XYZ file of C-alpha atoms in Angstrom:
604
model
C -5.222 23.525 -40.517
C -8.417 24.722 -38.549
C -8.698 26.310 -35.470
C -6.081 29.000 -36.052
C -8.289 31.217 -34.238
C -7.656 29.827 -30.855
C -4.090 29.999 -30.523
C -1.431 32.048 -29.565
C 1.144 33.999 -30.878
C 3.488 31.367 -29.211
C 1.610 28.108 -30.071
C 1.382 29.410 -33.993
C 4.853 29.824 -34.145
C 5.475 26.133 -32.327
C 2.836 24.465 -34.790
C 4.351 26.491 -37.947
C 7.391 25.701 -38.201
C 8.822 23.378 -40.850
C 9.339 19.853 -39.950
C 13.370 20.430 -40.126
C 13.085 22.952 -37.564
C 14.847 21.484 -33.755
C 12.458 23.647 -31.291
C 12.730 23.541 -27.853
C 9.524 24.683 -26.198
C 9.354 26.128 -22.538
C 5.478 25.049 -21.179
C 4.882 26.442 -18.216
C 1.619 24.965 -16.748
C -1.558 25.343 -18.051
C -0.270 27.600 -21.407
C -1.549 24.535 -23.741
C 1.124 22.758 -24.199
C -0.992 19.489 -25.686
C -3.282 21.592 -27.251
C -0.724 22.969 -29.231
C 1.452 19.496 -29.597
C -1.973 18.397 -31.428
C -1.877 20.784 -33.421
C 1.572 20.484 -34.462
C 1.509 16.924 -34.631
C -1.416 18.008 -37.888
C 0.326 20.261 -39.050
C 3.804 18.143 -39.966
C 1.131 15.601 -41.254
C -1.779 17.471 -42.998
C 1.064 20.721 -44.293
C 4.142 19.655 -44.357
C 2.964 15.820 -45.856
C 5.133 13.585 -43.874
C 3.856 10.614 -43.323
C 2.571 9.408 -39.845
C 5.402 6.433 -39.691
C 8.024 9.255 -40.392
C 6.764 11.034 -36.815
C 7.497 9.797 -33.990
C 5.841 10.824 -30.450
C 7.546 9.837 -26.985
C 5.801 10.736 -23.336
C 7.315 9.975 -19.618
C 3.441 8.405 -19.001
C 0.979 6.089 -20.330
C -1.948 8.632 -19.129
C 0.274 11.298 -21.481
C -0.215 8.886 -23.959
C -3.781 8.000 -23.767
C -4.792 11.944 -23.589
C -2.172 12.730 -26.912
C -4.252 9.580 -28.672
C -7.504 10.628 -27.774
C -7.182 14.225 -28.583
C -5.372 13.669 -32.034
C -8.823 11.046 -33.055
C -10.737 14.050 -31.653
C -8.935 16.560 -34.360
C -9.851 14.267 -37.000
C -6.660 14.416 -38.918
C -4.159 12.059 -40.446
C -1.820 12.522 -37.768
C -3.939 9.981 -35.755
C -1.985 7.391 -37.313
C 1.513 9.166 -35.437
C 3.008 6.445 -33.330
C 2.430 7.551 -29.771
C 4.425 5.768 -26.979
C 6.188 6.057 -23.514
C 10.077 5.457 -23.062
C 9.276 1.881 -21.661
C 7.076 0.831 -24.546
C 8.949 2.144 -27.284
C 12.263 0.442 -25.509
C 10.389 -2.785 -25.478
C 9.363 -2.364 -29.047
C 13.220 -1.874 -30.635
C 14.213 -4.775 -28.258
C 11.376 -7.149 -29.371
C 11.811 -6.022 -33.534
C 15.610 -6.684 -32.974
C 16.353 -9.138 -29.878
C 13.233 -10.926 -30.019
C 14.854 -14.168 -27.376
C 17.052 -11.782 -25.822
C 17.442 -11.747 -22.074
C 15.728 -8.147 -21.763
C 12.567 -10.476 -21.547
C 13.074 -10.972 -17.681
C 14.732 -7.379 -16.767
C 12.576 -4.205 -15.826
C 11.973 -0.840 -17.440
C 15.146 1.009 -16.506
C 17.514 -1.588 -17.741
C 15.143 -2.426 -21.102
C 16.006 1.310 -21.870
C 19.818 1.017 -21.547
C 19.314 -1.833 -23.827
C 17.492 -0.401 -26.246
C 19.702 2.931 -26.204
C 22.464 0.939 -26.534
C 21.081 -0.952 -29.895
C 20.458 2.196 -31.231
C 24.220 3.593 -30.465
C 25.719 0.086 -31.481
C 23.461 -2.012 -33.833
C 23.041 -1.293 -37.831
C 19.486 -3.421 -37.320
C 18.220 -1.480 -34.708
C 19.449 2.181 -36.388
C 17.611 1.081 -39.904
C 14.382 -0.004 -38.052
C 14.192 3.712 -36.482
C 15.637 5.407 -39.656
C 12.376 6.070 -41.290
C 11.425 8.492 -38.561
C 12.334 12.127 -39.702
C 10.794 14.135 -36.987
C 10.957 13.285 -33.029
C 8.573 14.802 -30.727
C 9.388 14.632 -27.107
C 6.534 16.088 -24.373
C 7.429 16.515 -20.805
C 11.243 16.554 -21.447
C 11.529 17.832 -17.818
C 10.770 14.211 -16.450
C 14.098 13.019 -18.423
C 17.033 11.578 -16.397
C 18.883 9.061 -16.034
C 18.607 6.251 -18.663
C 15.489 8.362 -20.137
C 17.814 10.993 -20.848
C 20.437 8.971 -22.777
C 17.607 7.200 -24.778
C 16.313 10.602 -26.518
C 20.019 11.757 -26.399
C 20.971 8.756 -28.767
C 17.518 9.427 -31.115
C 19.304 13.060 -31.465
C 22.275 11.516 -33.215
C 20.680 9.654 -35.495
C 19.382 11.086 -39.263
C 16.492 13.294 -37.531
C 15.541 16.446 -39.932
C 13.760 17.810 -37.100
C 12.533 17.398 -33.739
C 10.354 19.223 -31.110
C 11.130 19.031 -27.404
C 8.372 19.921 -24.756
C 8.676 20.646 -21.155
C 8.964 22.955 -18.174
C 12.170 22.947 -16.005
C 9.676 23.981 -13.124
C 8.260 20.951 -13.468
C 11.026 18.808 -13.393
C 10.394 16.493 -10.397
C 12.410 13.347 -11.157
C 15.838 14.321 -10.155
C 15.599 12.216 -7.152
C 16.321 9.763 -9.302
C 20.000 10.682 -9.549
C 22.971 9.902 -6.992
C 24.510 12.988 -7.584
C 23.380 15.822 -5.594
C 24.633 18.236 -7.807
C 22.389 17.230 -10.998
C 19.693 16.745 -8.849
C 19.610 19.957 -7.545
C 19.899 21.300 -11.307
C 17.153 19.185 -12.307
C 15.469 19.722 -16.105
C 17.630 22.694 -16.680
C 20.806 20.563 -16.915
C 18.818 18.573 -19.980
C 17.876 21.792 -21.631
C 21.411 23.041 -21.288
C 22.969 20.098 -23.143
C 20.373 20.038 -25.728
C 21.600 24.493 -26.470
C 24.821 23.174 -26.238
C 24.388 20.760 -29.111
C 22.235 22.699 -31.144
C 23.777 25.661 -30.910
C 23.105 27.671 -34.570
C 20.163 25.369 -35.332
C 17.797 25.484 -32.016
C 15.186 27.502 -32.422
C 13.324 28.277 -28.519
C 9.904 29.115 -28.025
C 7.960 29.931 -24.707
C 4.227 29.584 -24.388
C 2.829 31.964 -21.932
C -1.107 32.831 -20.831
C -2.758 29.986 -18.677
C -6.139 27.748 -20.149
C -6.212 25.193 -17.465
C -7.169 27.144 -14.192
C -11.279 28.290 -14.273
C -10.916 29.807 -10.905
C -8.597 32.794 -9.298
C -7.043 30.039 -6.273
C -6.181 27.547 -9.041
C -3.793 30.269 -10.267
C -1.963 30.853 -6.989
C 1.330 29.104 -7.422
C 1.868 30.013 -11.725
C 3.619 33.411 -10.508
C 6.615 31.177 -9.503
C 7.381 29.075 -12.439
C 9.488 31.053 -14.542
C 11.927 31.532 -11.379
C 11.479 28.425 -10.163
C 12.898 26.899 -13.738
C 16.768 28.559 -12.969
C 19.265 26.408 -11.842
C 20.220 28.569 -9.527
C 16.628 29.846 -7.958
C 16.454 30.507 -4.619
C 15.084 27.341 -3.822
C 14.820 27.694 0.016
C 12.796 30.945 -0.614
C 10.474 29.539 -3.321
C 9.593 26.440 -1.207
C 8.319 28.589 1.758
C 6.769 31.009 -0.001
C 4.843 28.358 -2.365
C 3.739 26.731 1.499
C 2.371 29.782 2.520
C 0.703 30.742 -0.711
C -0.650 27.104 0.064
C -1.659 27.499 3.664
C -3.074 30.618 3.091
C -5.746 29.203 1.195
C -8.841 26.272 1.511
C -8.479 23.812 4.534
C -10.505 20.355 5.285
C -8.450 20.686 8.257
C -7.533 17.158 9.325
C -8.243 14.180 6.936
C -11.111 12.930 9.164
C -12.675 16.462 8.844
C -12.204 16.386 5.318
C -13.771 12.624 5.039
C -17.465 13.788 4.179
C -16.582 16.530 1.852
C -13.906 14.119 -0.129
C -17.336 11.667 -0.775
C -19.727 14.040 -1.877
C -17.365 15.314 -4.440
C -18.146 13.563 -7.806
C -15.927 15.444 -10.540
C -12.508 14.558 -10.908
C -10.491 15.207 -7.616
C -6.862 14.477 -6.615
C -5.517 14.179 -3.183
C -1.949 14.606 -3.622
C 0.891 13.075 -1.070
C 4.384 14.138 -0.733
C 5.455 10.168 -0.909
C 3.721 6.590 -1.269
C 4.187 6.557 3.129
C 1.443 9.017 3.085
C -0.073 7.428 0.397
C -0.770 4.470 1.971
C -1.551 5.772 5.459
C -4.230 8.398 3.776
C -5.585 5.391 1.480
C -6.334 3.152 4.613
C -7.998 5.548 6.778
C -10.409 6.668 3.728
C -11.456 3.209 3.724
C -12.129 3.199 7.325
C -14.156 6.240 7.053
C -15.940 4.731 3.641
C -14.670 7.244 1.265
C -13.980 5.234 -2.023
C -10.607 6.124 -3.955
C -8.579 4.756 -5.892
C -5.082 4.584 -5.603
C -2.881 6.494 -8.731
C -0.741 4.541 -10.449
C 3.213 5.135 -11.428
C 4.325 6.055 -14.657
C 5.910 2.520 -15.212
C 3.088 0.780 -13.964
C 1.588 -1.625 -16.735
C -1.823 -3.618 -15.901
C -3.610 -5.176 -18.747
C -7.307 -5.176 -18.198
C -9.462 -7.832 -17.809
C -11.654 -7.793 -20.691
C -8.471 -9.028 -22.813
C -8.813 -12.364 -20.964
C -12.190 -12.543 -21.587
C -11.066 -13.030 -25.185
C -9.266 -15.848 -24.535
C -11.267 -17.775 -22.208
C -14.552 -17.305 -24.449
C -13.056 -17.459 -28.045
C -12.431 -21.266 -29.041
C -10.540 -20.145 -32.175
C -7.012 -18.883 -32.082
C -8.087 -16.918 -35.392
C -11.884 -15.823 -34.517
C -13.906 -13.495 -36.684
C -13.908 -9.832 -36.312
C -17.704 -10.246 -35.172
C -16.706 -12.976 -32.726
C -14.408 -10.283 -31.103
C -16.606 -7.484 -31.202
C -19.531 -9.708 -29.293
C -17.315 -10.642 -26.363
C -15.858 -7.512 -25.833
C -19.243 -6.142 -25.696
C -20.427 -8.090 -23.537
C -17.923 -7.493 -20.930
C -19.151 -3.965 -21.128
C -16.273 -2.151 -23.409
C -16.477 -0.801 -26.296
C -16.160 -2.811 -29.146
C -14.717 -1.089 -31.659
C -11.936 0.876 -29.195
C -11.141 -2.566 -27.785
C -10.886 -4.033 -31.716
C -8.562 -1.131 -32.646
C -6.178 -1.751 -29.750
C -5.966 -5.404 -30.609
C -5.412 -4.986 -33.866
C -2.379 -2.760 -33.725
C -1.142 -5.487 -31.709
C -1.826 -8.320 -34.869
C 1.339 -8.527 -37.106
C -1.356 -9.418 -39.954
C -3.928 -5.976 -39.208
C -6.019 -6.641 -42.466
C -8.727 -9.014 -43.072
C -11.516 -10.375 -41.362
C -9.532 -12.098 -38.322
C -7.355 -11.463 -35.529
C -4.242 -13.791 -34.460
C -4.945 -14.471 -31.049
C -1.259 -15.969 -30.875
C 0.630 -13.359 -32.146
C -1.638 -10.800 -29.571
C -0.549 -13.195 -26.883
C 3.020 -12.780 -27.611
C 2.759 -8.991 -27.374
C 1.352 -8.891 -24.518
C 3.827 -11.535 -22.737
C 6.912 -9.385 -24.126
C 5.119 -5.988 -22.592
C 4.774 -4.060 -26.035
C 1.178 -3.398 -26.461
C -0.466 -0.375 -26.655
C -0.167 2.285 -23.502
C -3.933 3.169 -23.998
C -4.360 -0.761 -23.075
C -3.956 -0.200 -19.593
C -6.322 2.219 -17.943
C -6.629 3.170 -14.505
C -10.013 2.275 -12.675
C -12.809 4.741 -12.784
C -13.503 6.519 -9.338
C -14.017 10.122 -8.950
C -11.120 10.224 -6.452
C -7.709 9.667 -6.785
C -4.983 9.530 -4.127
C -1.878 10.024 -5.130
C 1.813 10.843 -4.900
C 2.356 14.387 -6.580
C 4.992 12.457 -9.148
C 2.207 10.271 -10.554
C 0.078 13.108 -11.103
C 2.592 15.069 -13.152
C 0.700 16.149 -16.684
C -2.644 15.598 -15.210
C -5.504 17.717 -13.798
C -8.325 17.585 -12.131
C -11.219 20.301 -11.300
C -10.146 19.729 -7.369
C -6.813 19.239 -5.721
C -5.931 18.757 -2.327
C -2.878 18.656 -1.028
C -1.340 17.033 1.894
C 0.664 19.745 3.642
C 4.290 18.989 3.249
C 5.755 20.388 5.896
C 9.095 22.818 6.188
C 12.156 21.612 3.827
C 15.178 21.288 6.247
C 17.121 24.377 6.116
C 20.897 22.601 5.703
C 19.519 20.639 2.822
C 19.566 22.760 -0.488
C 18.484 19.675 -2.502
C 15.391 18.766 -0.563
C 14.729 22.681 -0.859
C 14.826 22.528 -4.510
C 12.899 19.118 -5.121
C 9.849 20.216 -2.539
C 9.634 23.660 -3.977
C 9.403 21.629 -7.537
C 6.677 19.433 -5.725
C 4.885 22.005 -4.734
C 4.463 23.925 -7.403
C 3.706 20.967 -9.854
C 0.940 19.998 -6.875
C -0.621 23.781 -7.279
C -1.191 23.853 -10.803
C -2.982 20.868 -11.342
C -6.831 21.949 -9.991
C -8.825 23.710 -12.641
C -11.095 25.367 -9.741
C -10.073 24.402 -6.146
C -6.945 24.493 -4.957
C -7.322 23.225 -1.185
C -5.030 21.841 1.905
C -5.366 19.004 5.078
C -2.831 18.680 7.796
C -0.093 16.456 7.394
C -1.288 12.771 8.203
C 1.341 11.708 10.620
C -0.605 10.271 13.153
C -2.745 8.135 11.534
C -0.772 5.039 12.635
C 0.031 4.192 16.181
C 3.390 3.292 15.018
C 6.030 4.802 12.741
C 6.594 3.684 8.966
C 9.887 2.475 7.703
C 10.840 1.673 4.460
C 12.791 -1.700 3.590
C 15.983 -2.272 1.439
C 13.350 -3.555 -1.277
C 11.231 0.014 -1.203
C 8.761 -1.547 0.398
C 6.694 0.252 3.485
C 6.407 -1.383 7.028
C 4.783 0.097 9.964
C 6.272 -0.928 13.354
C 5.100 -0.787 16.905
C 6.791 2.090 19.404
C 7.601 -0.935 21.349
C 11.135 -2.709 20.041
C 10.588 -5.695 17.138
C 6.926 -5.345 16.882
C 5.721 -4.967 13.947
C 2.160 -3.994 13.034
C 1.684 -4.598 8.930
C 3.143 -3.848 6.038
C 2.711 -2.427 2.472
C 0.965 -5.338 -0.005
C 1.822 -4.939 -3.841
C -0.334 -5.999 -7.056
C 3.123 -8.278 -7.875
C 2.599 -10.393 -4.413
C -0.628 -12.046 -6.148
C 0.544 -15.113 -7.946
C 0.319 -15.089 -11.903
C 2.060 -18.344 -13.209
C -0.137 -20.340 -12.053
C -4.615 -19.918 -12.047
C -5.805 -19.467 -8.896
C -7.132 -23.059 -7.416
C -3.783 -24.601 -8.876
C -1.751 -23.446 -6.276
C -1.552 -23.551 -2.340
C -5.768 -24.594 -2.759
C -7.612 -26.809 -4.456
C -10.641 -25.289 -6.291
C -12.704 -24.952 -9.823
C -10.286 -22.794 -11.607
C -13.047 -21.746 -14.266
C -15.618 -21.427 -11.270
C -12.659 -18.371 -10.144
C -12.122 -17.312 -13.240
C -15.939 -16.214 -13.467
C -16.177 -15.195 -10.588
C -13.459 -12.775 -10.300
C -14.858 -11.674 -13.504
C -18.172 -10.890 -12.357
C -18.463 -10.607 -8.487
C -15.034 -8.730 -7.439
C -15.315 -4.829 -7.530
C -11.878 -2.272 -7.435
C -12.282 -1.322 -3.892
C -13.556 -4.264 -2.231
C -11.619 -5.250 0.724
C -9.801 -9.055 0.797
C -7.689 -10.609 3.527
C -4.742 -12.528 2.972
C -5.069 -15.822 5.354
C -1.832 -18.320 5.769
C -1.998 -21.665 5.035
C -1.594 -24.411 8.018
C -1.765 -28.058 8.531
C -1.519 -30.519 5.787
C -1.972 -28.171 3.293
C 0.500 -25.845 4.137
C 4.075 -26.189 1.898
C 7.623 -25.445 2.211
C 7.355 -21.820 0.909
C 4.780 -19.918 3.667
C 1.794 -18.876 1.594
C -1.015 -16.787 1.990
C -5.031 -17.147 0.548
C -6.221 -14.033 -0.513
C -10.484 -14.566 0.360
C -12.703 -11.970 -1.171
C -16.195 -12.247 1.016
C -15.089 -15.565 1.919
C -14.326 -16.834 -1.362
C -10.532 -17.875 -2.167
C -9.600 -15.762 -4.792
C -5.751 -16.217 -5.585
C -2.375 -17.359 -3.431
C 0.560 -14.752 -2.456
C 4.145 -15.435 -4.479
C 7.292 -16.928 -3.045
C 8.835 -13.409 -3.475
C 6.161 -12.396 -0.871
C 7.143 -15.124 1.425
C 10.582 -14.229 1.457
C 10.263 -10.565 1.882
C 7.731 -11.393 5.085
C 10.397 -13.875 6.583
C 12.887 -11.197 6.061
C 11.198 -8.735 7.713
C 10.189 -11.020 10.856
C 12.649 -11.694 13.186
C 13.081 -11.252 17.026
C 10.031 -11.273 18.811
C 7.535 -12.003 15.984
C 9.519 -14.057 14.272
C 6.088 -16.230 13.965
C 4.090 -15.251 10.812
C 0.919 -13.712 11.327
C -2.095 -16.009 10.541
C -3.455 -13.004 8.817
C -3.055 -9.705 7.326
C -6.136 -7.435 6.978
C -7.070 -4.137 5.455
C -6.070 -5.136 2.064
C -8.008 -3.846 -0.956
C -8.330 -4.883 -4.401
C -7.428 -1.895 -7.029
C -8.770 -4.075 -9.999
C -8.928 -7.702 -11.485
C -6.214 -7.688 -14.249
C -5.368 -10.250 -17.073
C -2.172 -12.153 -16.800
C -0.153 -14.288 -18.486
C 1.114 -17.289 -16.917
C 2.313 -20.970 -17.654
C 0.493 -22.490 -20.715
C 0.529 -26.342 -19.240
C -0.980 -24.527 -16.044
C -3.561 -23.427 -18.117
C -4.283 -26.199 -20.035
C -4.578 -28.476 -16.629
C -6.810 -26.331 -15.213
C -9.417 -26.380 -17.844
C -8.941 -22.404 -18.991
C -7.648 -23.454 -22.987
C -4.226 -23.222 -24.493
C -3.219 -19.538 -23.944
C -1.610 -19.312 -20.198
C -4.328 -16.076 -20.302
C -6.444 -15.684 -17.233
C -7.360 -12.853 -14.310
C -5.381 -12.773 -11.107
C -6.404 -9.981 -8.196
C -4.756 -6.662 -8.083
C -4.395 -6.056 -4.806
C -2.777 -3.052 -2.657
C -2.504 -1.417 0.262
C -0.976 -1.006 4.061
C -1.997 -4.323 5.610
C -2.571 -4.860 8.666
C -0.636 -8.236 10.843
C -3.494 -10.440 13.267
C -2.047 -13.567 14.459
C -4.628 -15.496 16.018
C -5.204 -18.765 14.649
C -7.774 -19.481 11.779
C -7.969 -21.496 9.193
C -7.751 -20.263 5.163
């Protein structure tokens, strides 16, 4: 071990203890809680000598994931070889080892985890696959409910010698998740109550205290109330005013136009954090107005494959190419070669030899279970966000949106914005500032629809002004040019590859005349050039949405950016008809934002 020196009585007792030991570890924020999960990660490696498939690492995010990855190469031990993965991935990975065909192919996140909890509870195949692990690590246990919760609860039955949880019950900001009001007002400590109640002679706790994230005395404003704020029974109502005031006491832009030419000028890593994805989307748009470039946060389930990966596919003739055919391409779509080579080659069944199975890669990636460091979030200095998709992340500068008062007849709300709150306040390493809530930056209202998705509607009854536009409503079965249009699908290929930018505005235009088809669809144009075609699950949610007075679809929706170009996998004989090779693999336009309805007539 190295670096003894630097840690505290708390963290050397979490990385020192023998890899039977079952620790649960109270975090608050900032003590160095992946600082010391590095360390102990080494130390069950390097000391206690198990091996790195024996350990097994699980994290609520992907961005978790990428910053446990990086920091263990950093550290330069063996434990870089510890299998680090979300929930989702590691769900995706039992299902694909044991139900490779099995109908968990088409289903989402939440219900690939009941599956996979359920093969572990129910399925001798799936309970030898995970035997070898001895030791399960768990970091930010507070995010657990729900399906989460049951997954890690079944990995605690199994033949574990040990395990480590991590978290902070303050923290715990998921509970919304939950029907019951009950557990969501008891949040994390309900989880670290059943895990004392199983362990009950065995456990041993540990609390890290002192603070190494804030540099500044106003980025330590809000740590005074975690340890209270972690009770089940705190006195929410208090906490969530008090934490408001600490808040409002403080920095202010005042109004998000005010704050519009300080946001641009700041260049190190800022967040500007939103109660919900409503404000999200309202703050996003008028930044763009104003010309302040952002990017938009990503969830924690979010998945988006970047799009150097298809650059492999559409440049590489060979299914089996060289590792120095790899290495040129990815370099010269500006990556780094050897990063990029290491993530595809975890994803290779065969990872020795001189060449990489393009096939097998493309399986991987179709089935979801690739690595979480694959997907990375675009690069821009500023990132506006929801405070749930920031949890476990910080940034030198934070501002945050001002809330507003909790309802005082609603104890849950109480407890779930005081949680917000503080989870918001301890993020900034030096600036810890507030803008006035947003709520008139529409000159309608915002209501969201049975499928979560935003609208914004006119004061005046059945008008409707635009609505929220998702990455999904970008077709990927089919290359763009194949569908709705008629165009050089390699011609789009390239250029999305080389002339699109994350940020760059697009407008979705609807097809007319003798081109238009059964199923309304929409060209998305980037600077006049058609880039892609909306879905027919876009189409239907539109129709749905107008009835009444505009029950004619708008011959355009504006105010529509793109967040990046992404690879995709779509239909193979697509592919191959189009001229793009035999994989199905090409680039489709992630696009996002509150868009804005224009129905005069023009052609796409």
């Amino acid at each position: 071990m190295t670096h003894d020196a630097q840690l505290t009585e708390g963290q050397q007792q979490l990385v020192e203890e023998p890899a039977t030991a079952r620790i649960l570890v109270t975090a608050p924020a900032g003590t160095g809680k992946t600082f010391s999960l590095i360390r102990r990660l080494a130390y069950l490696i390097d000391e206690e000598e198990l091996e790195p498939a024996e350990v097994l690492v699980l994290s609520f995010s992907r961005a978790a994931v990428r910053e446990i990855r990086a920091r263990l190469i950093e550290f330069g031990s063996g434990a870089a070889q510890v299998d680090v993965r979300t929930f989702d991935s590691y769900a995706t990975w039992i299902l694909s080892e044991v139900a490779p065909d099995g109908p968990w192919q088409r289903q989402g996140f939440d219900q690939r985890i009941r599956a996979a909890t359920r093969l572990i509870k129910e399925n001798p195949d799936a309970a030898e696959l995970i035997g070898e692990v001895r030791h399960l690590v768990v970091d930010e246990v507070q995010d657990l409910v729900g399906d989460r919760a049951e997954l890690v609860k079944a990995l605690l039955d199994i033949d574990l010698e040990g395990f480590t949880l991590l978290g902070d019950p303050a923290q715990g900001i998921y509970g919304f998740q939950l029907d019951d009001p009950q557990e969501r007002l008891a949040g994390a400590a309900r989880l670290y109550g059943e895990v004392r109640e199983r362990f009950p002679d065995t456990l041993t706790e540990i609390t890290l205290e002192g603070n190494f994230r804030a540099r500044e005395p106003e980025a330590r404003v809000a740590l005074p109330f975690g340890t209270t704020l972690g009770a089940t029974d705190a006195p929410f109502r208090e906490l969530q005013r008090e934490l408001r005031t600490v808040l409002l006491s403080g920095d202010s832009l005042g109004t998000l136009d005010q704050a519009a030419p300080v946001l641009a000028r700041m260049t190190t890593p800022t967040a500007l954090l939103c109660r919900g994805n409503r404000d999200v989307l309202l703050v996003s748009r008028r930044l763009h107005e104003l010309g302040v470039r952002h990017r938009l946060q990503r969830s924690a389930q979010d998945k988006s494959i970047p799009s150097w990966v298809s650059a492999l596919f559409r440049e590489l003739d060979s299914k089996q190419p060289t590792t120095r055919a790899v290495l040129a391409v990815t370099e010269g779509v500006g990556v780094d070669p050897h990063e990029a080579w290491s993530l595809l080659r975890r994803m290779d069944p065969n990872r020795r030899g001189e060449t990489l199975d393009l096939d097998a890669i493309r399986r991987r990636l179709v089935h979801g279970d690739y690595p979480d460091e694959l997907s990375r979030l675009p690069s821009e200095s500023l990132a506006v966000s929801t405070i749930h998709r920031v949890k476990g992340l910080e940034f030198d500068q934070v501002v945050v949106v001002d809330p507003g008062e909790a309802p005082d007849d609603d104890p849950v709300e109480q407890a779930e914005r005081a949680r917000l709150l503080y989870v918001a306040m301890t993020r900034p390493r030096d600036l810890l500032i507030h803008v006035k809530p947003i709520a008139k930056l529409t000159p309608g209202y915002l209501r969201r629809q049975g499928d979560g998705r935003w609208v914004e509607f006119g004061y005046k009854a059945g008008r409707h002004l635009g609505m929220e536009i998702r990455p999904e409503d970008v077709n990927a079965e089919n290359p763009a040019g194949t569908l709705g249009f008629h165009g050089d699908a390699r011609e789009i290929q390239n250029y999305l590859a080389t002339a699109v930018e994350n940020g760059d505005p697009v407008t979705l235009r609807r097809l007319t005349g003798a081109s238009a088809e059964d199923v309304p669809r929409y060209i998305v144009k980037h600077d006049g050039r058609r880039i892609g075609v909306t879905t027919d699950a876009f189409a239907n949610a539109l129709q749905s949405l107008l009835t009444g007075r505009d029950r004619r679809l708008p011959s355009e929706i504006r105010e529509v950016r793109v967040d990046s170009v992404e690879t995709v996998i779509g239909r193979e004989v697509a592919g191959v008809n189009a001229g793009l090779g035999w994989s199905g693999v090409w680039l489709r336009p992630r696009i996002t934002g509150l868009g804005r309805f224009n129905w005069t007539e023009e052609q796409a």
